[in-house]
CSV table of C-alpha atoms and ligand atoms in Angstrom, one decimal:
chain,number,residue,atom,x,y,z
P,27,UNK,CA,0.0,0.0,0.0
P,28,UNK,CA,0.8,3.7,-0.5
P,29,UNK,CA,2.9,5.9,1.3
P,30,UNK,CA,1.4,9.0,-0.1
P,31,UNK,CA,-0.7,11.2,2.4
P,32,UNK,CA,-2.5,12.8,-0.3
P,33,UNK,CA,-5.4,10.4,-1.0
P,34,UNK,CA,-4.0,9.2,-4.0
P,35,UNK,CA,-4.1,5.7,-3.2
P,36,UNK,CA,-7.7,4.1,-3.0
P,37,UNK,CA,-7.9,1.1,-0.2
P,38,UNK,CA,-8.1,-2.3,-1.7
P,39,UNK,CA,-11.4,-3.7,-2.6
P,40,UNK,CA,-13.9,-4.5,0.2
P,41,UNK,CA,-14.7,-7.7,-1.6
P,42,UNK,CA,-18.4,-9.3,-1.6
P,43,UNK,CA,-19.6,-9.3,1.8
P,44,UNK,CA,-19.0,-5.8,2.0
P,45,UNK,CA,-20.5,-4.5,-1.0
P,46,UNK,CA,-23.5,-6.8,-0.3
P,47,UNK,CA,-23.9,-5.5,3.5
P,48,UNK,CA,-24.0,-2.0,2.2
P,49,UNK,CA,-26.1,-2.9,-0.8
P,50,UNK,CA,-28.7,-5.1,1.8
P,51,UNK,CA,-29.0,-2.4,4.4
P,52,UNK,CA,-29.5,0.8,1.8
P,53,UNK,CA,-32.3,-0.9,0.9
P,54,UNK,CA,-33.6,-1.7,3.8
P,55,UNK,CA,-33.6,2.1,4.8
P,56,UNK,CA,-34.8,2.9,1.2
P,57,UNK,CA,-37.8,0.6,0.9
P,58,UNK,CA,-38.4,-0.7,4.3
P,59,UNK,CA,-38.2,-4.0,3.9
P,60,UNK,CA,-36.0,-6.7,3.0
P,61,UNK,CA,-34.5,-7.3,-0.5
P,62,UNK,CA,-35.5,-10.9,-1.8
P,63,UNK,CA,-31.7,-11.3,-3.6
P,64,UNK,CA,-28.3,-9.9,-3.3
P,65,UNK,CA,-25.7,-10.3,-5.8
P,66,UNK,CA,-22.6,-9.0,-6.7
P,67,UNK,CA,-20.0,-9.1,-9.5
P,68,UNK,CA,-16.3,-7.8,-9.7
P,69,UNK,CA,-14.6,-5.3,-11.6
P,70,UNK,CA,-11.0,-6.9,-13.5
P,71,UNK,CA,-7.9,-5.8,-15.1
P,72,UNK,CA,-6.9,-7.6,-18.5
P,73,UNK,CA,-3.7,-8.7,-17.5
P,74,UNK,CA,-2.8,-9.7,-21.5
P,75,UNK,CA,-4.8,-9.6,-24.8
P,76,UNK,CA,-6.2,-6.4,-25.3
P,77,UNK,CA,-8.7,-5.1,-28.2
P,78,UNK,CA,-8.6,-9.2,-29.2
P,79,UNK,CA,-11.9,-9.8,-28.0
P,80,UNK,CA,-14.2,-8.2,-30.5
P,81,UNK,CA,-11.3,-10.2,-33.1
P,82,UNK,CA,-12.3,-13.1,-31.8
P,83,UNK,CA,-9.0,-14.0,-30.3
P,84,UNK,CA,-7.4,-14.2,-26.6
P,85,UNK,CA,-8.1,-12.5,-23.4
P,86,UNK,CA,-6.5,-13.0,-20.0
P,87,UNK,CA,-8.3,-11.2,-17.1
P,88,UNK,CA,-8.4,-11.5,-13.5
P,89,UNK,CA,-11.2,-10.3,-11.1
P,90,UNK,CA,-11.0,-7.5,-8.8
P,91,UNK,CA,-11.7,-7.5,-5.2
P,92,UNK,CA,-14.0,-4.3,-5.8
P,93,UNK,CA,-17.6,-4.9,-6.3
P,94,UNK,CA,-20.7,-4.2,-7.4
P,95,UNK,CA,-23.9,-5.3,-5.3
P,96,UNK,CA,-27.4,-5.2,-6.4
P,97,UNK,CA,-29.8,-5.6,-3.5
P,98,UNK,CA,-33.5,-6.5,-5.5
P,99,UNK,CA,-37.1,-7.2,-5.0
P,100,UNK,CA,-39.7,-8.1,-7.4
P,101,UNK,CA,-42.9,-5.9,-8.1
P,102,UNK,CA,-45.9,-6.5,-9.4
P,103,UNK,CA,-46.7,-3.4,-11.5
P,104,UNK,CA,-44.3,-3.9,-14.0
P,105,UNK,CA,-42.1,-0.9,-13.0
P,106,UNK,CA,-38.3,-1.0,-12.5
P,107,UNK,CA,-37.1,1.3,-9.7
P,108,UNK,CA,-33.0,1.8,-9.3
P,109,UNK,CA,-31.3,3.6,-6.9
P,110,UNK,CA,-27.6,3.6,-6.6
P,111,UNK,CA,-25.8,4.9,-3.0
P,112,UNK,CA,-22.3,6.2,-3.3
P,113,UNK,CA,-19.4,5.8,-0.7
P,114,UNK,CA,-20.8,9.4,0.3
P,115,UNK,CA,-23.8,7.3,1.5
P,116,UNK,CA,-26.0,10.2,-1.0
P,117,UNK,CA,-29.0,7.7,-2.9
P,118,UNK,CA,-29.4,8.7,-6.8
P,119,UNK,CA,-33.1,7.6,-7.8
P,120,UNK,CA,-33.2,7.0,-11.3
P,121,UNK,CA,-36.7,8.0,-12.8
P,122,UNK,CA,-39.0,4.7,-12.4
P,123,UNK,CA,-39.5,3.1,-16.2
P,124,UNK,CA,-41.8,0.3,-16.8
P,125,UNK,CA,-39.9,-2.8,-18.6
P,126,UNK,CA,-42.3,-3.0,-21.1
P,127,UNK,CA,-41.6,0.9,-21.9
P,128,UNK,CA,-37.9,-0.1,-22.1
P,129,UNK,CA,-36.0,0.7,-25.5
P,130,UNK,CA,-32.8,2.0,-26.8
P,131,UNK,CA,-32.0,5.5,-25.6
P,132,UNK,CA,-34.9,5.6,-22.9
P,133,UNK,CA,-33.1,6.0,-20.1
P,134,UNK,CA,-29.3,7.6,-19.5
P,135,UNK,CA,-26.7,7.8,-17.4
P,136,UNK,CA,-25.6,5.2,-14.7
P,137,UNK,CA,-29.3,3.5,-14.9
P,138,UNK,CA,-28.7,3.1,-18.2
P,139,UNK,CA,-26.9,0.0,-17.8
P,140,UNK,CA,-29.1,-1.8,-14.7
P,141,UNK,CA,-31.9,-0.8,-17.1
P,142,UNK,CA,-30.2,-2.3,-20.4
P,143,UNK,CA,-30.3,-5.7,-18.7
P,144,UNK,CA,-33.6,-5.3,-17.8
P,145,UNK,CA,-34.4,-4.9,-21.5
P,146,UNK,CA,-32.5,-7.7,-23.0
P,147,UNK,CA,-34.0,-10.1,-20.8
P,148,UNK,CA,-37.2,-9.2,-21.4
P,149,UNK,CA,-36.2,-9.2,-25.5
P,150,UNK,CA,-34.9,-12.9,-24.4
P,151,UNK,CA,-38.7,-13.9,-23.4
P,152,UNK,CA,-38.0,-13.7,-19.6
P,153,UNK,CA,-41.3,-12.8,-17.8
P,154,UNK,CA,-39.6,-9.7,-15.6
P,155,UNK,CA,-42.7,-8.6,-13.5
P,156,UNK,CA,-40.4,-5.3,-12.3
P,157,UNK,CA,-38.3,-4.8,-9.3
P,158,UNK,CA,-37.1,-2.6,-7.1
P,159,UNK,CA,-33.0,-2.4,-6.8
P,160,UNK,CA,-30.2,-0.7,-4.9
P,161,UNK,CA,-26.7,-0.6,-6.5
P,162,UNK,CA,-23.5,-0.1,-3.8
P,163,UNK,CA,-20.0,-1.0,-4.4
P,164,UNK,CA,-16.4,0.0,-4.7
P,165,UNK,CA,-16.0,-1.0,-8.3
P,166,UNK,CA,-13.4,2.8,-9.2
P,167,UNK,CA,-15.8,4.3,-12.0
P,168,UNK,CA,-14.4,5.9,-15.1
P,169,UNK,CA,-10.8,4.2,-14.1
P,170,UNK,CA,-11.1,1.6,-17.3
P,171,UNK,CA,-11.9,-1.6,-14.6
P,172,UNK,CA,-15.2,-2.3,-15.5
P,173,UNK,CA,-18.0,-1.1,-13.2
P,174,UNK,CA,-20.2,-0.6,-16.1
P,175,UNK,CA,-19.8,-4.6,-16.5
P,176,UNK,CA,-19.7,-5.1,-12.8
P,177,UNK,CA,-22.9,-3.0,-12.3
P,178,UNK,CA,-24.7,-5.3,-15.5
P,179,UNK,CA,-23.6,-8.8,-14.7
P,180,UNK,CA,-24.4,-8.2,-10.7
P,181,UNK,CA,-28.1,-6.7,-11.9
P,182,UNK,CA,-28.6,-9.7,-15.0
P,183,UNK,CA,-27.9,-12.2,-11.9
P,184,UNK,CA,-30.8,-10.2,-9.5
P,185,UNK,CA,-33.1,-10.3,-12.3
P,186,UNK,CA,-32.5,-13.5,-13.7
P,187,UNK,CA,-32.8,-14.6,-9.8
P,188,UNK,CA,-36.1,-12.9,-9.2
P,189,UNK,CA,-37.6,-14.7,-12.3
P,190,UNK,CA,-36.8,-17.6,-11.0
P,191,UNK,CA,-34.2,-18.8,-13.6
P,192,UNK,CA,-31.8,-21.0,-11.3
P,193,UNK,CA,-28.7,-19.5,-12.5
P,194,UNK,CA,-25.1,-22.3,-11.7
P,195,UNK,CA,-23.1,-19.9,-10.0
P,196,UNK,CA,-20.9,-22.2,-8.2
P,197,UNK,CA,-20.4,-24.2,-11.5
P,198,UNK,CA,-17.7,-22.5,-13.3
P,199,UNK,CA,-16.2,-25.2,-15.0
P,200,UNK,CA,-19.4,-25.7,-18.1
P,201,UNK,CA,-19.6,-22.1,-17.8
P,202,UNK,CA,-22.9,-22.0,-20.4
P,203,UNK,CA,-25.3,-20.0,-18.7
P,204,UNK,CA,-22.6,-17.9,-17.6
P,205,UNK,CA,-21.3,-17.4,-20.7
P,206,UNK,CA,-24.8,-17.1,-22.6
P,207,UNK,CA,-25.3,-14.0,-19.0
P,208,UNK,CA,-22.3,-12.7,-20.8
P,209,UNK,CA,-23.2,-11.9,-24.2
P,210,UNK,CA,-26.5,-10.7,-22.6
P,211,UNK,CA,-25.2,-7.8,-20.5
P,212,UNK,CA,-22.5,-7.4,-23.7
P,213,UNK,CA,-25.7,-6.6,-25.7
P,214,UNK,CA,-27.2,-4.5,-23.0
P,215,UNK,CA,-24.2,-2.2,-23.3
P,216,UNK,CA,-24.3,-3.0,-27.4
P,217,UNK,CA,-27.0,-2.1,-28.3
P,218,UNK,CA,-28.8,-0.4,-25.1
P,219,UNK,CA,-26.2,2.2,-23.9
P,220,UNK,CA,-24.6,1.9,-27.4
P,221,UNK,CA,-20.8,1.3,-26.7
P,222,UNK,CA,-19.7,-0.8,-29.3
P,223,UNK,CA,-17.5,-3.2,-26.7
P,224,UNK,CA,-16.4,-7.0,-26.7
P,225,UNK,CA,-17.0,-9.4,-24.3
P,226,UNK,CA,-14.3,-10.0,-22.1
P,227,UNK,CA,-15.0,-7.1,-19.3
P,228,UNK,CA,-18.5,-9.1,-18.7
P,229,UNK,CA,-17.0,-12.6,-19.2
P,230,UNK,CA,-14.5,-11.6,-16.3
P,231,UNK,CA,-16.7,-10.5,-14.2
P,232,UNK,CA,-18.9,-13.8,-13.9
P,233,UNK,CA,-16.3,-16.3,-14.8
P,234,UNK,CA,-13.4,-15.5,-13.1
P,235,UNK,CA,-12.5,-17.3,-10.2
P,236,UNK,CA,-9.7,-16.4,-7.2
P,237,UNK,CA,-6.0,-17.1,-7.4
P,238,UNK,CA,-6.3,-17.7,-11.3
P,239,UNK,CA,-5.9,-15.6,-14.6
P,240,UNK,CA,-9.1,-16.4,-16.8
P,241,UNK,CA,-7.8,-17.3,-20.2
P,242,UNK,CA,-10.7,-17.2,-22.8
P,243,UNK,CA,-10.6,-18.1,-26.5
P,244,UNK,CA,-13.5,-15.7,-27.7
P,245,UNK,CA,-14.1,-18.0,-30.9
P,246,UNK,CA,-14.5,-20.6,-29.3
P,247,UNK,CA,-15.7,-19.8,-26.1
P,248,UNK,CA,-12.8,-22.4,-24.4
P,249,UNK,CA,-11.9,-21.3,-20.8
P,250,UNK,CA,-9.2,-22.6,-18.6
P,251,UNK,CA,-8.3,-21.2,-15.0
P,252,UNK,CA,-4.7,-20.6,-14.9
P,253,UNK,CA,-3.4,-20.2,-11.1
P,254,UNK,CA,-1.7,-17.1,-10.2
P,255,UNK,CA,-0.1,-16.9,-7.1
P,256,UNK,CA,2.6,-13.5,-7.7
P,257,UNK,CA,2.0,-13.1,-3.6
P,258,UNK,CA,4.1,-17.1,-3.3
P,259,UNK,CA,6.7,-14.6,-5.7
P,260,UNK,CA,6.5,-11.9,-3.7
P,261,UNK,CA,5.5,-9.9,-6.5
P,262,UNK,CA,2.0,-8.0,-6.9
P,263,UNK,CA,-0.1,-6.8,-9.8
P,264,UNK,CA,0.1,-2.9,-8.8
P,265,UNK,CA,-3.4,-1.1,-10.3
P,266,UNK,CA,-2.3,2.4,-11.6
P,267,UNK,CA,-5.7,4.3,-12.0
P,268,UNK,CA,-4.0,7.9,-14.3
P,269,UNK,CA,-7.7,9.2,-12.8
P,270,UNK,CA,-8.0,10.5,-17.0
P,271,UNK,CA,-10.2,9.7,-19.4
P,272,UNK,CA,-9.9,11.3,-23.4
P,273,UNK,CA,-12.7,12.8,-24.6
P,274,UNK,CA,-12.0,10.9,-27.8
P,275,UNK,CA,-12.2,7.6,-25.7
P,276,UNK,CA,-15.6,6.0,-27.5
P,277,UNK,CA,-15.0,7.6,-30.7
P,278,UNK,CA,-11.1,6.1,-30.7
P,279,UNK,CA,-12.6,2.6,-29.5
P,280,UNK,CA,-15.0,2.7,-32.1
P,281,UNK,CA,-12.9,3.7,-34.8
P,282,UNK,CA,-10.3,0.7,-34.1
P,283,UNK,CA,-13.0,-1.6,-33.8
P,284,UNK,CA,-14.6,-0.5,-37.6
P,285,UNK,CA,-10.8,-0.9,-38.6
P,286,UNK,CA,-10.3,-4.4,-37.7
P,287,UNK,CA,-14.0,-5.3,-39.1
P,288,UNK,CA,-12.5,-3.8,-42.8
P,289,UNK,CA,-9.2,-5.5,-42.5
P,290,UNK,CA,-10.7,-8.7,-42.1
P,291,UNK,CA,-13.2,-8.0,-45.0
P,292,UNK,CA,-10.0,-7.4,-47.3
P,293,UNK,CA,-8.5,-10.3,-46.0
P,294,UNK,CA,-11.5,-12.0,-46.6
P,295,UNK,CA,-11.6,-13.7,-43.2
P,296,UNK,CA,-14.6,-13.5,-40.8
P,297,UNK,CA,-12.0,-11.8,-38.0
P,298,UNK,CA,-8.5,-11.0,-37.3
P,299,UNK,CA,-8.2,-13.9,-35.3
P,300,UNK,CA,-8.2,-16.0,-38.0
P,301,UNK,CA,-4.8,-14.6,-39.6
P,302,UNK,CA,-1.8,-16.9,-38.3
P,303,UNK,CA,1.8,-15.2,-37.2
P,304,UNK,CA,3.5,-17.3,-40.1
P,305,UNK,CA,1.0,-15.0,-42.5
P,306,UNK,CA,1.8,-11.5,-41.2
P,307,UNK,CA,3.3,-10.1,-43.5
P,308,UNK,CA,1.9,-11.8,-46.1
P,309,UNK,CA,-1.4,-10.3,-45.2
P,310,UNK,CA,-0.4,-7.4,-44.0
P,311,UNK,CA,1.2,-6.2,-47.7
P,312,UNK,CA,-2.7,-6.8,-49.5
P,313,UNK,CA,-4.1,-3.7,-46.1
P,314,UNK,CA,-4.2,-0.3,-47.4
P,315,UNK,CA,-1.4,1.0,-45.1
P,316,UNK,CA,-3.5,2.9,-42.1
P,317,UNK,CA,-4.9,-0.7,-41.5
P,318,UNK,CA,-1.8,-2.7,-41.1
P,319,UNK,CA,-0.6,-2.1,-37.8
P,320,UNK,CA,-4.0,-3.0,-36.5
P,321,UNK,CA,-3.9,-6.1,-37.6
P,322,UNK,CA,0.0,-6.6,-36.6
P,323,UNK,CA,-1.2,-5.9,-33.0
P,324,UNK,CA,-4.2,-8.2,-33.1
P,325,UNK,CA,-2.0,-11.2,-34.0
P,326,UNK,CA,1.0,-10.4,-31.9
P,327,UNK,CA,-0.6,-9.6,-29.0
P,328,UNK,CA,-3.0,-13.0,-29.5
P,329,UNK,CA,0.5,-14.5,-29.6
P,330,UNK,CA,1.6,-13.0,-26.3
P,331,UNK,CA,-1.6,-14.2,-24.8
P,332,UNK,CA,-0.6,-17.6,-25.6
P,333,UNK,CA,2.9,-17.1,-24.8
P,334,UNK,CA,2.6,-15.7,-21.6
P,335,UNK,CA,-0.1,-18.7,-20.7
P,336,UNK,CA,3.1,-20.9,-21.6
P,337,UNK,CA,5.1,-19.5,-18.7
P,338,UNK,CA,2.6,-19.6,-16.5
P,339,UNK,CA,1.8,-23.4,-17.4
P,340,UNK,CA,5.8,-23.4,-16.5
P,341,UNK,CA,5.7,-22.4,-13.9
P,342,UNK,CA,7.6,-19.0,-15.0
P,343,UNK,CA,5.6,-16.4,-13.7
P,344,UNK,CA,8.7,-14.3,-12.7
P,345,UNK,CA,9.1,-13.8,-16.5
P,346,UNK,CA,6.1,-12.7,-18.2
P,347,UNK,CA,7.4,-8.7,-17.8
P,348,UNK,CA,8.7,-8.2,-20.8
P,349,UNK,CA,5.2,-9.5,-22.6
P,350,UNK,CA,3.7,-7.3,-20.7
P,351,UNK,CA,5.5,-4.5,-22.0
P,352,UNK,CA,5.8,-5.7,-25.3
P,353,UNK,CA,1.7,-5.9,-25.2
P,354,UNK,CA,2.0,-1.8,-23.9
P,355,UNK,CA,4.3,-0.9,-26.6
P,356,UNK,CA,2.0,-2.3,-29.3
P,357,UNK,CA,-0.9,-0.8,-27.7
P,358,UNK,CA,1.0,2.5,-28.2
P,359,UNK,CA,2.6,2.8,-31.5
P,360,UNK,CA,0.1,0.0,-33.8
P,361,UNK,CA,-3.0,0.1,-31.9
P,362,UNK,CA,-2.4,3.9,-30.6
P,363,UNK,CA,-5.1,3.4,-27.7
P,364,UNK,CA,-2.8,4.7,-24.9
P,365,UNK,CA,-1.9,8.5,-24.1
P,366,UNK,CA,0.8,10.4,-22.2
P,367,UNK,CA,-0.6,9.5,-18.8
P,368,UNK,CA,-0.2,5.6,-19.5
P,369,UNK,CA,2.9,6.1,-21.1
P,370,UNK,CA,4.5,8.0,-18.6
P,371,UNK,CA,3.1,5.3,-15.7
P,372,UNK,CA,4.4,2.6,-17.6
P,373,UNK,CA,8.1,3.9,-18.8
P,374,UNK,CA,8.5,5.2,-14.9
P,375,UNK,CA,7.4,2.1,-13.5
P,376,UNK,CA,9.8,0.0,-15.4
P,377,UNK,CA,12.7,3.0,-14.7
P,378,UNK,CA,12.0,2.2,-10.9
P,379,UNK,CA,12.0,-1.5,-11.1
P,380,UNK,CA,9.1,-3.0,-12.4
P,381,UNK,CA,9.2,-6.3,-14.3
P,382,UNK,CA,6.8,-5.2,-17.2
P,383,UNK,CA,3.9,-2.5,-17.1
P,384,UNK,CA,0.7,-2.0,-19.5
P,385,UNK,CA,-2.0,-0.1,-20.1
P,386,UNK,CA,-4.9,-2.6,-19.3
P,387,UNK,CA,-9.0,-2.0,-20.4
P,388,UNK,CA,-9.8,-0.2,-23.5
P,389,UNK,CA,-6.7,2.8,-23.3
P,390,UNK,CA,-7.2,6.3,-24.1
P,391,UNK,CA,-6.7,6.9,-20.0
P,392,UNK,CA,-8.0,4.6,-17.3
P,393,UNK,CA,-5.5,2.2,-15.9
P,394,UNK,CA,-2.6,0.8,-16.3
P,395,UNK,CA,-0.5,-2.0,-14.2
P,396,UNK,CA,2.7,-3.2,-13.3
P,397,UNK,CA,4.3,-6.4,-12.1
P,398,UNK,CA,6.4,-5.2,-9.2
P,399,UNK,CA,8.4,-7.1,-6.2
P,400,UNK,CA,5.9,-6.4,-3.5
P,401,UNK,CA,9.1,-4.7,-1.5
P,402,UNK,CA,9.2,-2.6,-4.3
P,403,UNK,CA,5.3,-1.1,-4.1
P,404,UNK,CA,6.3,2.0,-2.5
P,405,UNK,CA,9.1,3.1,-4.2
P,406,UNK,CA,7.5,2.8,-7.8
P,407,UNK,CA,4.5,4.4,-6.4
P,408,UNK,CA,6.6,7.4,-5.3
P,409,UNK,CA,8.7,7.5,-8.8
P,410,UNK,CA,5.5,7.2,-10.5
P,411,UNK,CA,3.8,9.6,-8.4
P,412,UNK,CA,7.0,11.8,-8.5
P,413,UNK,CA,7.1,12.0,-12.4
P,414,UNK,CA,3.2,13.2,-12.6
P,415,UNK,CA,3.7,15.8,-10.3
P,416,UNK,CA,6.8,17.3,-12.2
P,417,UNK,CA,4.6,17.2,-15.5
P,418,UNK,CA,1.8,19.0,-13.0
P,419,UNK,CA,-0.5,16.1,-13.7
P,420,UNK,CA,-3.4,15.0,-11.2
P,421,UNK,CA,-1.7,12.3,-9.0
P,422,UNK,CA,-2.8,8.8,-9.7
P,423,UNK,CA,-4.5,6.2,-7.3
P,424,UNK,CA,-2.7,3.0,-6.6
P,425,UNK,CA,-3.6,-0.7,-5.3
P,426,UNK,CA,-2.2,-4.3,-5.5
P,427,UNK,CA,-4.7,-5.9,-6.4
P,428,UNK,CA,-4.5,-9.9,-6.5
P,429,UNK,CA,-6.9,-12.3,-8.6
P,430,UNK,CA,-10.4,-12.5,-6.3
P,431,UNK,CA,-13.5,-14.8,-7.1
P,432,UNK,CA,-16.4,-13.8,-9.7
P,433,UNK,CA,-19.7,-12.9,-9.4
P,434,UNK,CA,-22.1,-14.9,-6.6
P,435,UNK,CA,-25.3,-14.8,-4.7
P,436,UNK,CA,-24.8,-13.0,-1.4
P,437,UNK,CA,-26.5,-13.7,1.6
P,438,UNK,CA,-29.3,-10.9,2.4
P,439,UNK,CA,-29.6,-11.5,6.0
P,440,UNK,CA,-25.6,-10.5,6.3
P,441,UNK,CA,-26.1,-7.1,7.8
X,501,GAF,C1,-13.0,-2.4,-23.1
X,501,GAF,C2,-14.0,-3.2,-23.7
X,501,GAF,F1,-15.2,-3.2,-23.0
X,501,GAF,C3,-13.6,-4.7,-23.9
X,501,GAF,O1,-14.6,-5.4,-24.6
X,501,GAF,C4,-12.3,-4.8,-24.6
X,501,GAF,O2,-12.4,-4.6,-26.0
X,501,GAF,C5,-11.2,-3.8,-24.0
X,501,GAF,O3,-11.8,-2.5,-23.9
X,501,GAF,C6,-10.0,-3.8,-24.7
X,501,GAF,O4,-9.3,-5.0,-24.6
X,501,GAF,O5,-12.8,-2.8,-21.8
């Protein structure tokens, strides 16, 4: 943990019980009786195989120890009432909506997304009657560590639960309904909110399990829990949140995405997952030239998915840094997603000892991370925090943050 006096480092993730005791007592004060359900789901950090998701390719995330909670009753009139309470304890009421008035664009802001899931389930024929629900958690918002997908997969899971759909949360290893929850809240963010994202944020946050990386072949849908254990090291996953986000964040992701979709219709393949390393160049010489170092990140950063997979298999933990970076620098100069502040967290980082850094999430600010020696956490934290302050840049928030379970049922009568 931090050194710094200056509230720059945010505390490490209350975990589930927490975010559910907050989430079970709000609404208890809110509506006056008890929830029926209480779930929650984590945020994540990508530790490898980024922008490969919507390419069909690899992914490597691990849950977060922050969460989302959604405290939920069913009603009988149809209506969907959500209220979220920040850390400053302050409810926000979204204005009540009726699910059957639910469409694209009816409703904004943070409700947006609880509401989104309440539309896509009803668009999958599940008879949702309405519900009241109360959203706490400590998920960082706007930090690139998915509380948007926190915030669905925790409210598809209360819904799903009030409608009496029996969902396997203990059973990871089919991971079906899980994985069909997945694309669900994906679409709710698709096509509801209108973010053009992939799947893995959502995929994360239900699948994931503690102690293990999540690697997930998005064509395939094949998952395999991969332990990761840095703490048996002593090293840590240090979460660098640059607190910035571009304006030209959704437009940028947007305009990469619509970039790989062309590229693969040149190459005449149905995604860039599909072109092999040994055909690079090959394919790369038939892209008009603004396209080609899209699709050389896409297949080399698929390949440091499966490389760094390798070393953990191995055993070889203590050497996946320089994938790491490697991933960052190709984020940077091919798939130009990241920005000074990344940049700068990364190159000090490594300058002060870290064994790899990277922008994780979607770029264009947010977060970035860096395999450290735990000894080491304050140190780089200084440099790092050191090197934004000479620049006169807002100070970052820090946390180690180590692989923590996915989304479950909580118990409402735990406050
Ligand atoms: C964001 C998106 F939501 C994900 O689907 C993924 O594309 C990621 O950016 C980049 O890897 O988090």
């Amino acid at each position: 943990m931090s050194t710094n006096t200056d509230s720059t480092t945010v505390e490490a993730g209350g975990g589930a019980i927490d975010a559910a005791r907050r989430a079970v007592t709000e609404f208890r004060s809110l509506h006056g009786h008890e929830p029926q359900v209480c779930w929650s789901a984590p945020g994540r950090v990508n530790l490898i195989g980024e922008h490969t998701d919507y390419n069909d390719g690899f992914v490597l995330p691990f849950a977060l120890p922050h969460r989302t909670a959604v405290a939920a009753t069913a009603r009988e009139d149809g209506m969907l009432r959500m209220t979220t309470v920040g850390s400053d304890g302050r409810p926000q009421v979204a204005d009540p909506v009726q699910v059957e008035d639910l469409r694209p664009g009816s409703v904004t802001g943070w409700a947006a997304y609880p509401a989104g899931v309440a539309w896509v389930l009803r668009e999958s024929g599940f008879a949702l009657t309405g519900a009241d629900l109360v959203v706490c958690g400590d998920v960082p918002t706007g930090a690139g560590l998915s509380s948007s997908a926190a915030l669905e997969c925790a409210t598809a899971l209360a819904l799903l639960d009030l409608a009496g759909v029996s969902v396997a949360a203990g059973d990871r290893t089919g991971g079906l309904r899980l994985t069909e929850i997945a694309r669900w809240a994906q679409r709710a963010e698709n096509d509801f909110v209108g973010a053009p994202t992939g799947v893995l944020d959502q995929t994360a946050s239900l699948c994931c399990t503690a102690a293990h990386v999540l690697f997930l072949d998005v064509r395939s849908g094949e998952q395999v829990q991969v332990p990761f254990d840095t703490a048996a090291r002593e090293l840590a996953i240090l979460v660098i949140d640059t607190k910035t986000r571009h304006a030209h964040s959704e437009s940028g992701y947007g305009e990469r995405r619509r970039g790989c979709i062309e590229a693969a219709r040149v190459l005449g393949v149905d995604s860039l997952r599909e072109v092999a390393t040994a055909e690079l160049d090959a394919s790369s010489a038939r892209l008009p030239a603004e396209l080609q170092p899209l699709l050389r990140h896409v297949v080399t950063e698929n390949d440091r998915v499966e490389s760094l997979v390798r070393l953990l298999d191995g055993d070889r933990l203590d050497e996946i840094g320089p994938l790491l970076t490697a991933s960052h620098h190709s984020l940077r100069d091919d798939y130009r997603v990241s920005c000074t502040e990344l940049d700068l967290v990364v190159d000090t980082a490594l300058a002060a000892g870290a064994l790899g850094a990277r922008m994780t999430g979607g770029g264009f600010g947010g977060s970035a991370i860096a395999l450290i020696r735990s000894a080491e956490q304050a140190e780089i934290e200084k440099s790092i925090t050191a090197a934004f302050d000479e620049r006169g840049l807002t100070h970052p928030r820090f946390f180690a943050a180590s692989p923590s379970p996915g989304a479950g049922r909580e118990d409402v009568s735990l406050s």
